[in-house]
Short mmCIF file of C-alpha atoms in Angstrom, two decimals:
data_model
loop_
_atom_site.label_atom_id
_atom_site.label_comp_id
_atom_site.label_asym_id
_atom_site.label_seq_id
_atom_site.Cartn_x
_atom_site.Cartn_y
_atom_site.Cartn_z
CA UNK A 1 27.45 -54.76 -82.09
CA UNK A 2 25.36 -55.15 -78.94
CA UNK A 3 23.00 -52.23 -78.35
CA UNK A 4 23.23 -50.54 -74.96
CA UNK A 5 19.81 -50.30 -73.29
CA UNK A 6 19.98 -47.08 -71.27
CA UNK A 7 16.43 -47.55 -69.95
CA UNK A 8 17.19 -50.95 -68.39
CA UNK A 9 20.44 -49.61 -66.98
CA UNK A 10 18.52 -46.77 -65.37
CA UNK A 11 16.05 -49.18 -63.78
CA UNK A 12 18.94 -51.30 -62.48
CA UNK A 13 20.68 -48.26 -61.05
CA UNK A 14 17.45 -47.16 -59.36
CA UNK A 15 16.99 -50.61 -57.81
CA UNK A 16 20.56 -50.62 -56.51
CA UNK A 17 20.23 -47.10 -55.15
CA UNK A 18 16.85 -47.94 -53.59
CA UNK A 19 18.32 -51.04 -52.01
CA UNK A 20 21.14 -49.00 -50.50
CA UNK A 21 18.63 -46.42 -49.23
CA UNK A 22 16.36 -49.07 -47.70
CA UNK A 23 19.34 -50.90 -46.16
CA UNK A 24 20.68 -47.63 -44.75
CA UNK A 25 17.23 -46.76 -43.40
CA UNK A 26 16.99 -50.04 -41.51
CA UNK A 27 20.51 -49.65 -40.13
CA UNK A 28 19.78 -46.11 -38.93
CA UNK A 29 16.38 -47.12 -37.60
CA UNK A 30 17.87 -49.98 -35.63
CA UNK A 31 20.32 -47.54 -33.98
CA UNK A 32 17.64 -45.23 -32.62
CA UNK A 33 17.32 -45.66 -28.84
CA UNK A 34 14.20 -44.43 -27.09
CA UNK A 35 13.75 -43.39 -23.47
CA UNK A 36 12.62 -46.09 -21.03
CA UNK A 37 10.96 -46.59 -17.68
CA UNK A 38 13.17 -48.15 -15.02
CA UNK A 39 11.93 -49.68 -11.77
CA UNK A 40 13.84 -49.70 -8.48
CA UNK A 41 13.06 -51.76 -5.37
CA UNK A 42 15.72 -51.79 -2.65
CA UNK A 43 14.11 -54.72 -0.82
CA UNK A 44 13.50 -57.17 -3.65
CA UNK A 45 15.51 -55.76 -6.55
CA UNK A 46 18.95 -56.61 -7.93
CA UNK A 47 21.24 -54.47 -10.05
CA UNK A 48 21.87 -57.54 -12.20
CA UNK A 49 18.24 -57.32 -13.38
CA UNK A 50 17.24 -55.39 -16.48
CA UNK A 51 15.41 -52.78 -14.38
CA UNK A 52 12.87 -52.29 -17.15
CA UNK A 53 9.90 -54.01 -15.49
CA UNK A 54 8.29 -54.25 -12.07
CA UNK A 55 9.10 -57.97 -12.01
CA UNK A 56 12.79 -57.33 -12.72
CA UNK A 57 13.69 -54.14 -10.81
CA UNK A 58 17.06 -52.75 -9.86
CA UNK A 59 18.08 -52.42 -6.22
CA UNK A 60 19.68 -48.99 -6.75
CA UNK A 61 19.08 -46.22 -9.23
CA UNK A 62 21.90 -44.91 -11.43
CA UNK A 63 23.80 -42.33 -9.41
CA UNK A 64 23.18 -44.02 -6.08
CA UNK A 65 26.13 -45.40 -4.13
CA UNK A 66 26.35 -49.09 -4.86
CA UNK A 67 24.67 -49.09 -8.27
CA UNK A 68 26.28 -51.80 -10.42
CA UNK A 69 23.71 -52.25 -13.17
CA UNK A 70 24.05 -51.55 -16.88
CA UNK A 71 22.50 -48.28 -17.97
CA UNK A 72 22.58 -46.15 -21.10
CA UNK A 73 20.95 -42.77 -20.64
CA UNK A 74 18.38 -41.32 -23.00
CA UNK A 75 16.66 -38.00 -22.43
CA UNK A 76 13.19 -38.65 -21.05
CA UNK A 77 14.10 -41.70 -18.97
CA UNK A 78 11.78 -42.32 -16.02
CA UNK A 79 12.92 -43.89 -12.74
CA UNK A 80 10.10 -45.37 -10.65
CA UNK A 81 10.82 -46.20 -7.00
CA UNK A 82 8.60 -48.72 -5.24
CA UNK A 83 6.23 -47.19 -2.70
CA UNK A 84 6.76 -48.00 0.98
CA UNK A 85 10.36 -49.15 0.45
CA UNK A 86 13.26 -47.42 2.25
CA UNK A 87 16.66 -46.72 0.71
CA UNK A 88 19.19 -46.36 3.59
CA UNK A 89 21.93 -43.79 4.07
CA UNK A 90 24.49 -46.04 2.37
CA UNK A 91 22.80 -45.26 -0.97
CA UNK A 92 23.41 -41.51 -0.78
CA UNK A 93 24.23 -39.03 -2.06
CA UNK A 94 22.44 -39.94 -5.28
CA UNK A 95 24.28 -37.87 -7.87
CA UNK A 96 22.33 -37.31 -11.07
CA UNK A 97 24.85 -37.46 -13.90
CA UNK A 98 22.59 -36.75 -16.87
CA UNK A 99 20.13 -34.12 -18.07
CA UNK A 100 16.88 -34.47 -19.91
CA UNK A 101 15.89 -32.17 -22.73
CA UNK A 102 13.00 -29.90 -23.63
CA UNK A 103 10.02 -32.20 -24.13
CA UNK A 104 11.95 -35.20 -22.75
CA UNK A 105 12.35 -34.53 -19.04
CA UNK A 106 14.18 -37.10 -16.90
CA UNK A 107 11.83 -38.04 -14.04
CA UNK A 108 12.47 -39.57 -10.60
CA UNK A 109 9.10 -40.61 -9.21
CA UNK A 110 6.77 -43.30 -7.85
CA UNK A 111 3.54 -44.94 -8.97
CA UNK A 112 0.69 -45.36 -6.49
CA UNK A 113 -0.19 -48.79 -7.91
CA UNK A 114 3.26 -50.23 -7.17
CA UNK A 115 4.05 -50.51 -3.48
CA UNK A 116 4.82 -52.86 -0.63
CA UNK A 117 2.18 -53.58 2.01
CA UNK A 118 -1.56 -53.10 1.78
CA UNK A 119 -1.62 -49.32 1.30
CA UNK A 120 0.35 -46.72 -0.57
CA UNK A 121 3.21 -44.79 1.01
CA UNK A 122 5.88 -42.76 -0.73
CA UNK A 123 9.32 -44.32 -1.30
CA UNK A 124 11.69 -43.19 1.47
CA UNK A 125 15.21 -41.89 0.91
CA UNK A 126 16.68 -41.92 4.42
CA UNK A 127 19.85 -39.88 4.94
CA UNK A 128 20.43 -41.56 8.30
CA UNK A 129 20.78 -38.32 10.28
CA UNK A 130 24.51 -37.91 9.82
CA UNK A 131 25.19 -36.66 6.30
CA UNK A 132 28.26 -34.49 5.80
CA UNK A 133 28.15 -30.72 5.36
CA UNK A 134 27.53 -29.69 1.76
CA UNK A 135 26.30 -33.13 0.70
CA UNK A 136 22.72 -33.95 -0.30
CA UNK A 137 20.37 -36.88 -0.60
CA UNK A 138 19.84 -35.94 -4.26
CA UNK A 139 22.48 -33.89 -6.05
CA UNK A 140 21.14 -32.55 -9.36
CA UNK A 141 23.78 -29.85 -9.72
CA UNK A 142 24.68 -28.68 -13.23
CA UNK A 143 21.70 -30.54 -14.68
CA UNK A 144 18.62 -29.44 -16.56
CA UNK A 145 15.17 -30.77 -17.43
CA UNK A 146 14.87 -32.90 -14.29
CA UNK A 147 11.68 -33.68 -12.36
CA UNK A 148 11.70 -35.04 -8.79
CA UNK A 149 8.24 -36.16 -7.81
CA UNK A 150 6.31 -38.10 -5.15
CA UNK A 151 9.29 -39.09 -2.96
CA UNK A 152 9.86 -38.92 0.82
CA UNK A 153 13.31 -37.46 1.49
CA UNK A 154 14.33 -37.30 5.14
CA UNK A 155 16.96 -37.16 7.89
CA UNK A 156 20.00 -35.38 6.53
CA UNK A 157 20.61 -34.42 10.17
CA UNK A 158 19.27 -35.00 13.67
CA UNK A 159 16.78 -32.98 15.74
CA UNK A 160 18.28 -30.05 17.68
CA UNK A 161 21.72 -30.46 16.12
CA UNK A 162 23.52 -28.26 13.57
CA UNK A 163 23.87 -29.94 10.19
CA UNK A 164 24.97 -28.45 6.87
CA UNK A 165 23.72 -31.19 4.57
CA UNK A 166 20.93 -30.56 2.08
CA UNK A 167 18.02 -32.62 0.87
CA UNK A 168 18.28 -31.55 -2.78
CA UNK A 169 21.10 -29.63 -4.44
CA UNK A 170 20.41 -27.82 -7.72
CA UNK A 171 23.54 -25.68 -8.02
CA UNK A 172 24.08 -24.28 -11.54
CA UNK A 173 20.93 -26.06 -12.71
CA UNK A 174 17.88 -24.93 -14.66
CA UNK A 175 14.54 -26.35 -15.73
CA UNK A 176 14.08 -28.28 -12.48
CA UNK A 177 10.72 -29.28 -10.97
CA UNK A 178 10.29 -30.60 -7.41
CA UNK A 179 6.72 -31.58 -6.59
CA UNK A 180 4.50 -33.70 -4.33
CA UNK A 181 7.43 -34.70 -2.11
CA UNK A 182 7.74 -34.99 1.66
CA UNK A 183 10.91 -33.11 2.65
CA UNK A 184 11.93 -33.56 6.30
CA UNK A 185 15.65 -32.95 6.81
CA UNK A 186 16.05 -32.25 10.56
CA UNK A 187 18.77 -29.93 9.29
CA UNK A 188 19.55 -26.52 7.94
CA UNK A 189 18.56 -26.58 4.30
CA UNK A 190 16.16 -28.49 2.11
CA UNK A 191 16.59 -27.13 -1.42
CA UNK A 192 19.71 -25.13 -2.25
CA UNK A 193 20.47 -23.66 -5.64
CA UNK A 194 23.30 -21.47 -6.82
CA UNK A 195 22.29 -19.63 -9.96
CA UNK A 196 24.67 -20.39 -12.83
CA UNK A 197 26.87 -17.74 -14.37
CA UNK A 198 24.84 -17.75 -17.57
CA UNK A 199 21.27 -16.49 -17.52
CA UNK A 200 18.92 -19.34 -16.77
CA UNK A 201 15.61 -20.18 -15.19
CA UNK A 202 12.63 -22.38 -14.54
CA UNK A 203 12.81 -23.70 -10.99
CA UNK A 204 9.38 -24.94 -9.87
CA UNK A 205 8.79 -26.06 -6.27
CA UNK A 206 5.17 -26.94 -5.58
CA UNK A 207 2.76 -29.19 -3.66
CA UNK A 208 5.41 -30.39 -1.20
CA UNK A 209 5.15 -31.12 2.52
CA UNK A 210 8.16 -29.31 4.03
CA UNK A 211 8.99 -29.55 7.74
CA UNK A 212 11.68 -29.62 10.45
CA UNK A 213 14.18 -27.27 8.85
CA UNK A 214 16.15 -24.11 9.54
CA UNK A 215 16.17 -22.67 6.01
CA UNK A 216 13.84 -24.41 3.60
CA UNK A 217 14.85 -22.94 0.24
CA UNK A 218 18.02 -20.98 -0.44
CA UNK A 219 18.78 -19.40 -3.81
CA UNK A 220 22.04 -17.53 -4.36
CA UNK A 221 24.83 -16.94 -6.84
CA UNK A 222 28.63 -17.03 -6.93
CA UNK A 223 30.15 -13.96 -5.30
CA UNK A 224 32.61 -13.44 -8.16
CA UNK A 225 30.00 -12.34 -10.71
CA UNK A 226 28.33 -8.94 -10.94
CA UNK A 227 24.85 -9.83 -12.13
CA UNK A 228 22.74 -12.63 -13.54
CA UNK A 229 19.12 -13.09 -14.54
CA UNK A 230 17.11 -16.04 -13.29
CA UNK A 231 13.72 -16.29 -14.95
CA UNK A 232 10.65 -18.06 -13.57
CA UNK A 233 11.22 -19.13 -9.98
CA UNK A 234 7.89 -20.48 -8.72
CA UNK A 235 7.22 -21.65 -5.16
CA UNK A 236 3.56 -22.44 -4.64
CA UNK A 237 1.05 -24.74 -2.92
CA UNK A 238 3.65 -26.01 -0.46
CA UNK A 239 2.87 -26.74 3.19
CA UNK A 240 5.63 -25.44 5.47
CA UNK A 241 5.45 -26.46 9.12
CA UNK A 242 7.63 -26.91 12.22
CA UNK A 243 10.33 -24.51 10.99
CA UNK A 244 13.23 -23.32 13.10
CA UNK A 245 13.90 -20.35 10.81
CA UNK A 246 12.88 -18.76 7.49
CA UNK A 247 11.06 -20.50 4.67
CA UNK A 248 13.01 -18.93 1.80
CA UNK A 249 16.45 -17.36 2.04
CA UNK A 250 18.39 -15.40 -0.53
CA UNK A 251 22.14 -15.78 -0.24
CA UNK A 252 24.03 -12.85 -1.83
CA UNK A 253 20.96 -11.94 -3.85
CA UNK A 254 21.38 -8.19 -4.39
CA UNK A 255 22.73 -8.39 -7.99
CA UNK A 256 20.30 -11.12 -9.03
CA UNK A 257 17.28 -10.37 -11.17
CA UNK A 258 14.47 -12.87 -10.71
CA UNK A 259 11.64 -12.77 -13.22
CA UNK A 260 8.22 -14.27 -12.47
CA UNK A 261 8.79 -15.15 -8.82
CA UNK A 262 5.69 -16.67 -7.27
CA UNK A 263 5.16 -17.87 -3.72
CA UNK A 264 1.69 -18.30 -2.37
CA UNK A 265 -0.75 -20.70 -0.67
CA UNK A 266 0.89 -22.43 2.21
CA UNK A 267 3.85 -20.07 2.20
CA UNK A 268 4.59 -18.01 5.28
CA UNK A 269 7.60 -15.76 5.48
CA UNK A 270 10.51 -14.56 3.39
CA UNK A 271 13.94 -13.32 4.30
#
């Protein structure tokens, strides 16, 4: 009778199990997708490019009218627009369809070492002066963990004419940061946010150049709710100039509780 070697069988079983574990590890590891930096250049880019390098940029960003590239979102993605380049009104609104996450914020920005011409200028998003009421150059409504940084957003309307378009919409959004932008709408509103029905917070607006507006920042809430808490609204180190009306407006704000509201340095006036 042939003796059964339990020790060798155990070693064989361990090797098989280890092989399965290692194989599974490599399969799972190969499926992990990390956030990326994407580059956008309206003048020299093409949506058929990969968008993942300055030498192969997209023409449009995801969410812009006309974008036809291939894109798979990951929290923490960064979209870099080339300095000195103008995106015309046909590209807008740019509707942000994804959110970042805590620690992996989606960022829409520019880099000072990537620009057209001999000197640095911010990328320009030009609304063309005739955007429709309630629309926006950037619509980040119902999104969270988004940063908009170092862009020049302009001309939702025309001088001396009524216009209900916005520069940035953040309705029902939280964990939004808007910083180091030039915001020149020639219209009624620049940043408009309706507080969501759930308690939320973290809207930071700082170090922006804000001009030629009727109401710069408007925060409100739906009229069909009784109360809501919005925590950590910070408006600081902005330069407001050439206003036609108030800097910050509260729309239906009486039942709203705002915790840690800051506005200072370069801020003049509240209604």
